Amino acid sequence: MAEKEIVETSEAEIAVHWGEEEYYHPSTEFIAQANMADPAVFDRFSLENFPNCFKEYADLLDWYEYWDTILDTSDAPCWKWFSGGKVNASYNCVDRHLAKNKNKTAIHFVPELEEEKIEHITFQELYVRVNEFAALLRDFAGLKAGDRVTLHMPMSAELPITMLACARLGVIHSEVFGGFSGRASADRIVDSQSRVLIIMDSYYRAGNLLNHKENADIAVDLAEKDGQKVDKVLVWQRYPGKASSPTPMVEGRDYFVNDVLKDFYGRRIEPVPMPAEDPLFLMYTSGTTGKPKGCQHSTGGYLAYAAGTSKYVQDIHPEDVYWCMADIGWITGHSYIVYGPLALCASTVIYEGVPNYPDPGRPWRIAQELDVNIFHTAPTAIRALRKIGPDEPAKYNYKFKHMTTVGEPIEPEVWKWYYNAVGKGQAAIVDTWWQTETGGFLCSTLPALAPMKPGSAGKGVPGIHPIIYDDEGKEIPSGAGKAGNICIQNPWPGGFQTIWGDRDRFVDTYYARYCKDPNSKDWRDWPYMTGDAAVEAADGYYRILGRIDDVINVSGHRLGTKEIESAALVVEEVAEAAVVPVAHEIKGKEPDLFVSLKPGYDASPELEKKISDTISTEIGKIAKPRHVWIVKDMPKTRSGKIMRRVLGAISNNKDVGDVTTLANPEIVEEIKQMAGQ
Ligand code: WT7
């Protein structure tokens, strides 16, 4: 990445600095084997053919009862896809592959420690383990269709086994990213009203065996204080039969899964035929207010969309070894490590640890050993590997046909390293733009049908029709060189159904702004607002510039600034807190925190550390600020609003602009000096 780009404050400015890039063309070898090389797909999925075009995706699944209504809009904008249909996600990801492929690897689990053996789980073994665990969930934990259960699990084979066992019963899983704190887990337990928590006792991260069990104890205590009692904690063991967490088990509440499983050996559970529009899972994500939103994803629509996009955008064939180096605790892992690839009978790789352990050659050794041919990761990982091991990929003998980037904008320089060094100039790249809410891809090139352009996601994928609106709701045409709010004109099967328990917030956040008629039952009146800024080039490719709301994208994941600010306010001494995004070479963005103290308290390095540690415990290490600046006062407008724009400029070493209209302009100079400017 060029130095000058590192210090930009505004995403729009970055875009201005990037000129138009040249096209890169996929190889004829790739095109010859691609799942989708028929340009007519875009006619089939045109707006004129909407919504019937999505029958093609529904037909990738096996249904107990075929649906009768493709799109039910009667409760707009809570769309119901494939109404009347009955389907089971676990059946579609496991059982239906047994007849032809029971002996094929479904999951390659790669432990972080290189001396530990890779676990290769066949579809038959996955079937057995999912069934036995489903029996345990039903008959020991008392769970049934429609109940919610919180999972706070690290990257492990047991995580998809747990998800698929829930799906088998119609139990709604809510997986919390393993790196999140006990507090974050508690909030999600309370919001989803889970009475069962499933965790793993420990896992490896950067060479250390982390005690994860302690997070369960914190979560259960805090959840109970907030009114949600957890009566069972099911604990998978990182090493079955061996204690690897010092945190004791609580009698009558905590159970080691592998002990209880002994009672369920050989048990088989018929998958429950679920109505297509019943929820499959919740996935929490950050918004502009403090409380995370539980995005509710459906069974039929979601699974059809994850399978369809995995097949046509990821180009997954059953014979592929596919590695999405993301965490299952995020939506990327749900759609593109677990549900999409397994629905297509591919072999999916699950890697426990960090990409650079024990050295930056690790990902390429894994690729070489397993003969991975599709690779998927985020710009933050690509930047890190480019920085610390730029020449590593060339040392290993692997061949990718296809690579993905996801989660945040990728700088063209970084894209080119990915293409040339990691892809060895042979792999097609897709830059997939989407969100937790959308279940699957929104914009990307179809790899065999359109050239790649570094830094641009591409056009809408089949059946997705984006539009950019200005603040007045007027369309900004392609080639105008102006950014605006990118929206999607039509619903699609992967889209979330609502925010769990908060329909009003769902409508307000995503639809209120550009809705043409709040009483309408016509989907044309309800464009979906993504909350991202974007520009559309003359060729129709979209370049995503980043969030327009108060959300910071750290390493490809959304953190609400309000969430971090409320965590800082938990510290007794803190009076006010303001978070601003600061550009970071590897993570993309990082939060920088400014706080002022209550009267009678003084700044000290110990207090800075206390505040920073509190944020790690309240949210997780991912939210740790770059720096905690304890300031005498915040720069404020005369009406008392904190001027985050000014703080952002200081953090990013930029010109603060005109501050004379502030209530306290002198503080700006003081803060600048403190920041060494
Ligand atoms: C936000 C969604 C997509 C799953 C992982 C993150 C940004 C995502 C791209 C991309 C530019 C991207 C957007 C989006 N984003 N993909 N290819 N190019 N920006 O899911 O945590 O819900 O975050 O990530 O700003 O709104 P998420």
XYZ file of C-alpha atoms and ligand atoms in Angstrom:
704
model
C 0.000 0.000 0.000
C 1.331 3.439 -0.894
C 2.298 5.538 2.134
C -0.040 8.353 1.274
C -3.056 6.063 1.406
C -2.319 5.019 4.955
C -3.084 8.420 6.397
C -6.344 9.170 4.617
C -9.309 9.923 6.832
C -12.116 9.649 4.383
C -12.844 6.622 2.264
C -14.066 8.892 -0.509
C -10.643 10.507 -0.692
C -8.996 7.136 -1.085
C -11.262 6.491 -4.043
C -10.241 9.740 -5.632
C -6.592 8.747 -5.338
C -7.156 5.393 -7.008
C -7.396 5.978 -10.735
C -9.203 3.531 -12.999
C -7.459 0.172 -13.044
C -6.809 -2.148 -15.977
C -8.856 -5.306 -16.448
C -7.396 -8.740 -15.741
C -8.863 -11.656 -17.658
C -9.538 -15.141 -16.318
C -7.614 -17.922 -18.033
C -9.177 -20.118 -20.710
C -8.356 -23.069 -18.466
C -10.515 -21.599 -15.721
C -13.369 -20.726 -18.074
C -13.400 -24.247 -19.544
C -14.199 -25.808 -16.162
C -16.398 -23.068 -14.647
C -19.852 -23.827 -13.267
C -21.237 -20.683 -14.838
C -19.909 -19.623 -18.222
C -23.221 -18.801 -19.871
C -23.721 -15.034 -20.297
C -27.471 -15.604 -20.629
C -27.570 -16.004 -16.834
C -27.929 -12.220 -16.540
C -31.014 -12.236 -18.781
C -32.511 -15.075 -16.807
C -31.935 -13.096 -13.585
C -32.996 -9.691 -14.947
C -35.506 -7.560 -13.030
C -38.180 -8.540 -15.586
C -37.739 -12.157 -14.554
C -37.744 -11.394 -10.846
C -38.592 -13.189 -8.548
C -39.084 -16.398 -10.571
C -35.414 -16.484 -11.553
C -34.578 -17.720 -8.057
C -36.261 -21.050 -8.717
C -32.873 -21.977 -10.166
C -31.309 -21.574 -6.696
C -34.138 -23.341 -4.837
C -33.637 -26.298 -7.154
C -30.111 -26.787 -5.860
C -31.729 -28.134 -2.677
C -33.727 -31.260 -1.859
C -37.172 -30.378 -0.494
C -39.523 -32.491 1.603
C -42.357 -30.425 0.232
C -41.848 -28.184 -2.740
C -42.840 -24.533 -2.189
C -45.901 -22.944 -3.789
C -45.166 -19.190 -3.567
C -41.721 -18.048 -4.617
C -41.930 -14.653 -2.881
C -44.617 -13.701 -0.390
C -44.615 -9.915 0.099
C -47.715 -9.690 2.308
C -45.685 -8.609 5.352
C -43.400 -6.169 3.477
C -40.517 -5.597 3.990
C -40.260 -8.917 5.868
C -40.058 -11.036 2.743
C -40.882 -14.733 2.769
C -39.144 -16.879 0.186
C -40.305 -20.288 -1.045
C -43.442 -20.249 1.095
C -45.172 -23.538 1.625
C -41.886 -25.408 1.165
C -40.346 -27.743 3.747
C -36.621 -28.330 3.878
C -33.845 -29.270 6.304
C -30.389 -27.696 6.128
C -28.623 -30.571 7.880
C -30.132 -33.067 5.435
C -28.986 -30.947 2.487
C -25.448 -30.523 3.812
C -24.939 -34.099 5.002
C -27.438 -36.901 4.383
C -28.052 -36.341 0.719
C -24.350 -36.776 -0.078
C -24.045 -40.211 1.545
C -25.307 -42.327 -1.330
C -22.457 -41.329 -3.638
C -19.891 -39.677 -1.402
C -19.989 -41.085 2.125
C -16.283 -41.798 2.021
C -15.290 -38.342 0.751
C -13.792 -35.782 3.127
C -16.346 -33.211 4.220
C -14.116 -31.332 6.667
C -10.349 -31.054 6.934
C -9.650 -29.695 10.409
C -6.166 -28.184 10.629
C -4.971 -27.612 14.223
C -2.798 -24.576 14.752
C 0.073 -26.640 16.136
C 1.832 -27.993 13.101
C 2.912 -31.139 14.937
C -0.710 -32.142 15.502
C -2.345 -34.277 12.836
C -4.930 -32.871 10.441
C -8.327 -34.445 11.056
C -10.125 -35.574 7.881
C -13.831 -36.088 8.530
C -15.769 -37.992 5.883
C -19.420 -37.305 5.102
C -20.282 -40.592 6.811
C -18.432 -39.552 9.965
C -19.996 -36.101 9.836
C -23.392 -37.795 9.549
C -22.725 -39.938 12.621
C -21.396 -37.089 14.734
C -24.189 -34.692 13.758
C -26.818 -37.321 14.545
C -25.396 -38.270 17.923
C -25.026 -34.661 18.960
C -28.542 -33.840 17.719
C -29.829 -36.693 19.895
C -27.979 -35.195 22.862
C -29.382 -31.718 22.173
C -32.908 -33.079 21.984
C -32.949 -35.701 24.708
C -30.381 -34.400 27.178
C -30.622 -30.619 26.716
C -34.342 -30.643 25.912
C -34.082 -28.490 22.791
C -36.736 -28.450 20.092
C -37.529 -26.597 16.858
C -37.711 -22.835 17.336
C -35.593 -22.729 20.535
C -32.477 -20.577 20.431
C -29.111 -21.788 21.592
C -25.956 -19.706 21.932
C -22.674 -21.145 20.689
C -19.457 -19.448 21.744
C -17.045 -21.685 19.936
C -13.644 -21.364 18.318
C -12.626 -22.710 14.922
C -12.981 -26.465 15.298
C -14.707 -29.365 13.534
C -17.122 -29.427 16.470
C -18.496 -26.015 15.523
C -20.097 -27.053 12.191
C -21.116 -30.342 13.832
C -22.964 -28.306 16.463
C -24.548 -26.001 13.882
C -25.696 -28.901 11.715
C -27.068 -30.779 14.743
C -29.129 -27.702 15.665
C -30.302 -27.349 12.062
C -31.337 -31.008 12.054
C -33.791 -30.280 14.873
C -34.841 -26.831 13.678
C -33.117 -25.313 16.723
C -31.949 -21.769 15.917
C -28.201 -21.424 16.511
C -26.569 -18.156 17.408
C -22.799 -18.475 17.172
C -20.742 -15.774 18.871
C -17.226 -15.193 17.487
C -14.814 -17.140 19.742
C -12.577 -14.098 20.255
C -15.433 -12.110 21.758
C -15.615 -11.660 25.506
C -17.889 -13.321 28.051
C -19.770 -10.009 28.245
C -20.461 -10.046 24.489
C -21.635 -13.649 24.771
C -23.920 -12.712 27.678
C -25.566 -9.887 25.713
C -26.361 -12.302 22.885
C -27.620 -14.989 25.286
C -30.002 -12.448 26.794
C -31.191 -10.995 23.496
C -31.851 -14.418 21.974
C -33.211 -15.877 25.261
C -30.962 -18.936 25.155
C -31.076 -21.374 28.059
C -28.295 -23.522 26.682
C -24.746 -22.339 25.973
C -22.305 -24.470 23.995
C -18.590 -23.785 24.157
C -15.207 -25.444 23.844
C -12.889 -25.477 26.843
C -9.829 -24.099 25.039
C -8.219 -23.473 21.671
C -4.940 -22.377 20.160
C -4.260 -18.871 19.020
C -0.748 -17.730 18.029
C 0.820 -20.693 19.803
C -1.007 -20.298 23.110
C -3.687 -22.576 24.451
C -6.352 -20.095 25.555
C -8.673 -20.745 28.460
C -12.073 -20.327 26.846
C -14.146 -22.031 29.534
C -13.767 -18.985 31.777
C -15.744 -16.929 29.251
C -18.689 -19.271 29.714
C -18.728 -18.670 33.469
C -18.613 -14.902 32.950
C -21.346 -15.085 30.306
C -23.703 -17.193 32.393
C -23.317 -14.935 35.450
C -23.828 -11.717 33.514
C -26.759 -13.138 31.551
C -28.463 -14.185 34.757
C -28.051 -10.662 36.160
C -29.750 -9.403 33.006
C -32.630 -11.814 33.466
C -31.690 -14.787 31.296
C -30.903 -18.014 33.111
C -28.700 -20.572 31.391
C -29.425 -23.999 32.842
C -26.950 -26.054 30.809
C -23.471 -25.349 29.545
C -22.255 -28.004 27.131
C -18.471 -28.064 26.952
C -16.641 -29.636 24.032
C -13.061 -30.504 24.913
C -10.183 -29.420 22.689
C -8.597 -32.748 23.667
C -11.472 -35.159 24.378
C -11.067 -36.804 27.760
C -8.375 -34.400 28.890
C -8.759 -31.214 30.915
C -7.207 -28.277 29.117
C -8.825 -25.401 30.962
C -8.114 -24.614 34.620
C -11.642 -23.246 35.114
C -13.666 -25.806 37.077
C -16.963 -27.278 35.904
C -20.073 -26.159 37.750
C -21.907 -29.168 39.173
C -25.369 -29.648 37.709
C -24.869 -26.966 35.070
C -21.733 -27.791 33.062
C -21.305 -31.046 31.137
C -18.461 -32.351 29.014
C -20.023 -33.235 25.686
C -17.851 -36.287 25.135
C -18.953 -37.772 28.486
C -22.648 -37.286 27.791
C -22.286 -38.438 24.184
C -21.500 -41.951 25.437
C -25.218 -42.345 26.096
C -26.030 -41.443 22.511
C -23.687 -43.660 20.521
C -25.322 -45.011 17.427
C -28.367 -42.785 17.726
C -29.923 -41.428 14.538
C -32.326 -38.495 14.413
C -34.643 -37.930 11.460
C -34.130 -34.367 10.182
C -37.137 -32.194 11.012
C -38.813 -30.882 7.830
C -38.756 -27.123 8.484
C -40.956 -24.507 6.846
C -38.690 -22.655 4.398
C -39.249 -19.331 6.132
C -38.478 -20.553 9.667
C -35.201 -19.182 11.024
C -32.028 -21.247 10.645
C -29.765 -19.033 12.730
C -29.111 -15.615 14.229
C -25.912 -13.698 13.569
C -25.293 -10.579 15.596
C -23.689 -7.541 14.023
C -22.874 -3.985 15.037
C -25.045 -1.043 14.214
C -25.007 2.637 15.026
C -26.510 2.248 18.478
C -24.959 0.261 21.287
C -27.002 -2.912 21.036
C -25.887 -5.489 18.465
C -28.553 -6.592 16.019
C -29.522 -10.247 15.781
C -29.845 -10.785 12.037
C -32.408 -13.535 11.539
C -31.673 -15.801 8.581
C -34.199 -18.176 7.069
C -33.802 -21.868 6.333
C -34.870 -22.276 2.681
C -34.015 -18.893 1.187
C -30.693 -18.599 2.987
C -29.504 -22.093 2.170
C -30.545 -21.807 -1.481
C -28.701 -18.503 -1.780
C -25.565 -19.752 0.003
C -25.532 -22.823 -2.267
C -26.207 -20.860 -5.468
C -23.539 -18.228 -4.871
C -21.046 -20.880 -3.726
C -21.623 -22.713 -6.974
C -21.521 -19.790 -9.403
C -19.354 -17.146 -7.735
C -17.034 -19.405 -5.733
C -17.096 -21.927 -8.571
C -17.202 -24.802 -6.092
C -17.415 -28.310 -7.567
C -17.779 -31.409 -5.379
C -14.195 -32.433 -6.214
C -12.711 -29.132 -5.026
C -10.752 -28.614 -1.830
C -11.967 -25.277 -0.680
C -10.409 -23.140 2.023
C -12.080 -20.052 3.327
C -9.568 -18.644 5.806
C -12.156 -16.715 7.821
C -13.823 -17.474 11.139
C -17.100 -19.389 11.338
C -18.042 -16.893 14.053
C -18.760 -14.371 11.297
C -21.306 -14.608 8.493
C -18.551 -15.397 5.968
C -17.858 -18.638 7.768
C -21.534 -19.570 8.076
C -22.228 -19.115 4.360
C -18.874 -19.947 2.828
C -17.160 -22.401 5.188
C -20.160 -24.380 6.373
C -23.505 -24.131 4.573
C -22.559 -23.269 0.966
C -19.649 -25.673 0.424
C -21.248 -28.552 2.342
C -24.554 -28.151 0.470
C -22.460 -28.654 -2.685
C -20.595 -31.674 -1.273
C -17.191 -29.986 -1.392
C -14.366 -30.605 1.080
C -14.087 -27.567 3.316
C -10.967 -26.651 5.293
C -11.227 -25.359 8.850
C -8.035 -23.866 10.242
C -7.864 -23.297 13.986
C -5.296 -20.558 14.223
C -3.733 -17.390 12.906
C -2.280 -17.205 9.366
C 1.252 -16.415 10.478
C 1.736 -19.187 13.040
C 4.435 -20.315 13.309
C 5.556 -18.281 10.285
C 3.974 -16.596 7.253
C 4.530 -19.674 5.097
C 1.865 -21.600 7.025
C -1.149 -20.924 4.774
C 0.796 -22.040 1.724
C 2.002 -25.222 3.446
C -1.605 -26.046 4.289
C -2.593 -25.353 0.680
C 0.219 -27.576 -0.573
C -0.522 -30.413 1.810
C -4.277 -30.555 1.203
C -4.013 -29.541 -2.459
C -6.421 -26.671 -1.861
C -7.573 -25.188 -5.166
C -9.998 -22.465 -4.016
C -8.794 -19.930 -1.468
C -10.858 -17.247 0.245
C -9.738 -14.572 2.707
C -9.908 -10.901 3.691
C -7.712 -7.938 2.725
C -6.493 -7.642 6.319
C -4.918 -11.127 6.107
C -3.576 -10.452 2.624
C -1.930 -7.215 3.790
C -0.374 -8.963 6.770
C 1.010 -11.854 4.720
C 2.287 -9.452 2.062
C 4.088 -7.453 4.705
C 5.714 -10.245 6.653
C 6.155 -12.918 4.016
C 5.978 -11.430 0.526
C 8.102 -14.192 -1.009
C 6.616 -17.137 0.877
C 3.961 -18.316 -1.625
C 6.602 -18.979 -4.296
C 8.311 -21.511 -2.010
C 5.344 -23.871 -2.012
C 3.838 -26.076 -4.610
C 0.119 -25.477 -4.736
C -2.193 -24.262 -7.450
C -5.264 -22.112 -6.899
C -7.820 -21.887 -9.665
C -9.870 -19.316 -7.797
C -9.410 -16.828 -4.961
C -11.772 -14.544 -3.088
C -11.385 -11.336 -1.155
C -14.099 -10.197 1.235
C -14.891 -7.858 4.086
C -13.481 -4.465 3.177
C -12.139 -2.571 0.190
C -8.853 -3.965 -1.116
C -6.200 -1.551 -2.307
C -5.154 -2.224 -5.926
C -1.513 -2.729 -4.864
C -2.540 -5.387 -2.386
C -4.864 -6.978 -4.962
C -1.954 -7.245 -7.407
C 0.242 -8.996 -4.866
C -2.632 -11.417 -4.154
C -3.016 -12.044 -7.880
C 0.680 -12.365 -8.779
C 2.261 -13.840 -5.656
C -0.514 -15.878 -4.015
C -2.422 -16.760 -7.187
C 0.810 -17.074 -9.192
C -0.925 -15.161 -11.982
C -3.187 -18.168 -12.658
C -6.145 -17.844 -10.326
C -9.323 -15.943 -11.062
C -10.100 -13.463 -8.254
C -13.533 -12.395 -7.057
C -13.938 -9.349 -4.807
C -17.187 -10.121 -3.041
C -19.098 -7.290 -1.427
C -21.889 -8.169 1.006
C -22.905 -8.020 4.682
C -24.010 -10.041 7.679
C -27.533 -8.968 6.812
C -27.430 -10.138 3.202
C -26.571 -13.807 3.838
C -24.520 -14.031 0.661
C -22.807 -11.999 -2.037
C -24.302 -8.819 -3.473
C -21.646 -7.613 -5.916
C -18.853 -9.595 -7.527
C -17.793 -10.572 -10.984
C -18.873 -14.035 -12.108
C -15.345 -15.355 -12.497
C -15.648 -16.900 -15.977
C -17.900 -14.219 -17.406
C -16.352 -10.873 -16.559
C -12.841 -9.509 -16.232
C -11.481 -8.527 -12.831
C -10.676 -4.946 -11.917
C -8.460 -4.432 -8.861
C -10.271 -2.553 -6.104
C -13.734 -2.937 -7.630
C -16.225 -5.571 -6.583
C -17.948 -5.675 -9.980
C -21.625 -5.660 -10.885
C -24.502 -7.180 -8.962
C -24.352 -10.989 -8.927
C -27.277 -12.732 -10.698
C -30.589 -11.459 -9.355
C -29.073 -8.532 -7.411
C -29.872 -5.107 -8.856
C -27.949 -2.341 -7.085
C -28.730 1.348 -7.370
C -26.877 4.359 -5.950
C -28.980 7.141 -4.475
C -27.883 10.604 -3.476
C -29.126 12.136 -0.226
C -32.306 13.329 -1.915
C -33.127 9.878 -3.220
C -32.129 10.641 -6.811
C -30.271 7.963 -8.706
C -26.578 8.641 -9.385
C -25.860 7.134 -12.798
C -22.850 5.060 -13.726
C -19.788 7.029 -14.723
C -20.869 10.134 -12.805
C -17.750 9.899 -10.646
C -19.856 10.677 -7.593
C -20.368 8.497 -4.549
C -23.721 7.864 -2.926
C -25.687 5.380 -0.834
C -25.694 1.996 -2.476
C -29.030 0.184 -2.202
C -30.480 -2.995 -3.696
C -33.694 -2.538 -5.661
C -35.120 -5.994 -5.057
C -35.271 -8.646 -2.333
C -33.257 -11.886 -2.729
C -33.508 -15.241 -0.933
C -30.389 -14.803 1.241
C -31.499 -11.523 2.790
C -32.185 -11.528 6.536
C -35.808 -11.593 7.556
C -35.748 -9.120 10.410
C -33.749 -8.119 13.471
C -34.531 -10.682 16.145
C -37.294 -9.227 18.292
C -37.102 -5.746 16.786
C -39.045 -5.367 13.564
C -39.253 -1.565 13.936
C -35.504 -1.213 14.093
C -35.251 -3.472 11.035
C -37.594 -1.289 8.999
C -36.069 1.978 10.260
C -32.460 1.014 9.695
C -32.651 -0.600 6.298
C -35.789 0.640 4.573
C -37.168 3.868 6.050
C -34.846 6.220 4.222
C -35.635 5.299 0.618
C -39.013 3.598 0.981
C -41.443 4.925 -1.611
C -44.619 4.008 0.280
C -44.611 2.521 3.785
C -47.982 0.846 3.213
C -46.963 -0.833 -0.002
C -46.839 -4.603 -0.424
C -44.885 -4.215 -3.664
C -41.183 -5.001 -3.341
C -40.413 -2.236 -5.895
C -41.258 0.327 -3.214
C -38.733 -1.036 -0.727
C -35.118 -0.605 -1.815
C -32.737 -2.125 0.752
C -30.236 0.403 2.115
C -26.863 -1.208 2.775
C -25.305 1.710 4.656
C -22.247 1.722 2.387
C -20.998 4.488 0.137
C -20.103 3.452 -3.404
C -19.336 4.755 -6.884
C -20.380 3.099 -10.109
C -17.830 3.351 -12.913
C -18.825 3.805 -16.545
C -18.491 0.035 -17.085
C -21.079 -0.639 -14.359
C -18.549 -1.953 -11.814
C -19.147 -0.857 -8.240
C -16.350 0.294 -6.018
C -17.313 0.187 -2.371
C -15.881 3.038 -0.330
C -16.912 1.971 3.175
C -19.593 2.588 5.770
C -21.454 5.862 5.889
C -22.669 5.388 9.456
C -20.834 5.269 12.792
C -19.378 1.857 12.219
C -15.673 1.080 11.968
C -14.524 -1.803 9.834
C -11.620 -3.415 11.718
C -9.952 -6.312 9.899
C -13.059 -6.697 7.774
C -15.558 -6.674 10.626
C -17.972 -4.081 11.819
C -17.611 -2.560 15.251
C -20.052 0.063 16.402
C -18.309 3.199 17.662
C -21.123 3.546 20.192
C -20.434 0.067 21.514
C -16.786 0.921 22.145
C -17.721 4.257 23.684
C -20.199 2.636 26.066
C -17.548 0.099 27.066
C -15.165 2.978 27.930
C -17.880 4.586 30.035
C -17.999 1.464 32.197
C -14.723 2.714 33.741
C -15.555 4.718 36.859
C -13.239 7.644 36.056
C -14.467 8.241 32.497
C -16.902 11.093 31.847
C -17.050 11.189 28.050
C -15.721 8.980 25.279
C -15.370 9.393 21.532
C -14.104 6.812 19.080
C -12.762 7.614 15.630
C -11.444 5.315 12.919
C -7.764 5.592 12.138
C -6.170 4.071 9.076
C -4.039 1.012 9.822
C -1.667 -0.641 7.404
C -2.853 -4.202 8.083
C -6.261 -3.963 9.731
C -7.609 -1.334 7.360
C -9.075 0.655 10.214
C -8.479 0.743 13.932
C -10.422 2.540 16.660
C -8.705 5.459 18.369
C -10.262 6.461 21.674
C -10.521 9.893 23.261
C -11.845 10.213 26.791
C -12.328 13.007 29.288
C -12.414 12.301 33.014
C -14.852 13.119 35.769
C -13.724 15.928 38.106
C -11.193 14.855 40.728
C -9.462 12.218 38.581
C -6.089 12.552 36.885
C -4.700 11.053 33.715
C -2.075 8.325 34.085
C -0.656 5.494 31.981
C -2.319 3.051 34.425
C -5.702 4.594 33.752
C -5.122 4.426 29.996
C -4.374 0.737 30.351
C -7.399 0.183 32.558
C -9.659 1.742 29.936
C -8.085 -0.254 27.134
C -8.367 -3.509 29.116
C -11.990 -2.769 29.917
C -12.766 -2.548 26.214
C -11.089 -5.915 25.643
C -13.166 -7.518 28.402
C -16.404 -5.831 27.430
C -16.201 -6.510 23.709
C -13.084 -8.462 22.820
C -9.503 -7.811 21.743
C -10.632 -6.930 18.229
C -12.032 -3.655 19.612
C -8.860 -2.664 21.522
C -8.078 0.960 20.702
C -4.815 1.915 19.047
C -4.361 4.502 21.774
C -6.349 5.902 24.661
C -5.992 9.672 24.697
C -7.050 11.191 27.992
C -7.933 14.789 27.158
C -8.951 17.696 29.368
C -12.030 18.319 27.296
C -13.530 17.172 24.012
C -13.719 19.599 21.107
C -17.393 20.575 21.051
C -19.844 22.578 19.033
C -21.676 25.374 20.802
C -24.632 23.059 21.203
C -22.355 20.594 23.013
C -21.878 17.919 20.341
C -18.496 16.200 20.340
C -16.711 17.000 17.083
C -15.574 13.543 16.003
C -14.505 14.951 12.652
C -11.832 17.055 14.394
C -10.626 14.128 16.516
C -10.538 11.939 13.402
C -8.367 14.459 11.595
C -5.929 14.581 14.513
C -5.752 10.795 14.788
C -5.063 10.487 11.091
C -2.516 13.300 10.986
C -4.722 15.436 8.808
C -5.620 19.076 8.696
C -8.364 19.757 11.265
C -9.829 22.499 9.102
C -11.663 25.487 10.506
C -12.309 25.091 14.224
C -13.083 28.694 15.106
C -16.803 28.021 15.425
C -16.259 25.472 18.201
C -17.206 26.251 21.771
C -13.604 25.511 22.857
C -11.221 25.933 19.892
C -8.159 26.111 22.181
C -8.528 22.454 23.156
C -7.805 21.391 19.576
C -4.268 22.777 19.732
C -3.720 21.061 23.072
C -4.872 17.675 21.764
C -2.719 18.077 18.656
C 0.354 18.656 20.797
C -0.487 15.665 22.899
C -0.644 13.585 19.704
C 2.788 14.901 18.785
C 1.690 17.288 16.045
C -19.425 -4.432 5.576
C -20.148 -5.641 6.086
C -19.213 -9.598 4.045
C -19.028 -10.494 5.173
C -17.976 -10.051 6.132
C -18.205 -8.697 6.739
C -17.685 -4.032 4.065
C -17.643 -6.266 2.895
C -16.528 -5.791 1.095
C -15.825 -5.718 -0.158
C -15.540 -3.430 0.220
C -16.668 -4.607 1.834
C -18.868 -3.136 3.726
C -20.043 -3.890 4.309
N -17.362 -4.942 2.972
N -17.137 -6.791 1.787
N -15.620 -6.803 -0.928
N -15.352 -4.517 -0.549
N -16.168 -3.427 1.402
O -19.549 -8.568 7.130
O -19.232 -7.428 9.334
O -21.472 -7.426 8.131
O -19.534 -6.063 7.282
O -18.095 -4.784 5.215
O -18.696 -1.900 4.353
O -21.167 -3.079 4.585
P -19.997 -7.392 8.045
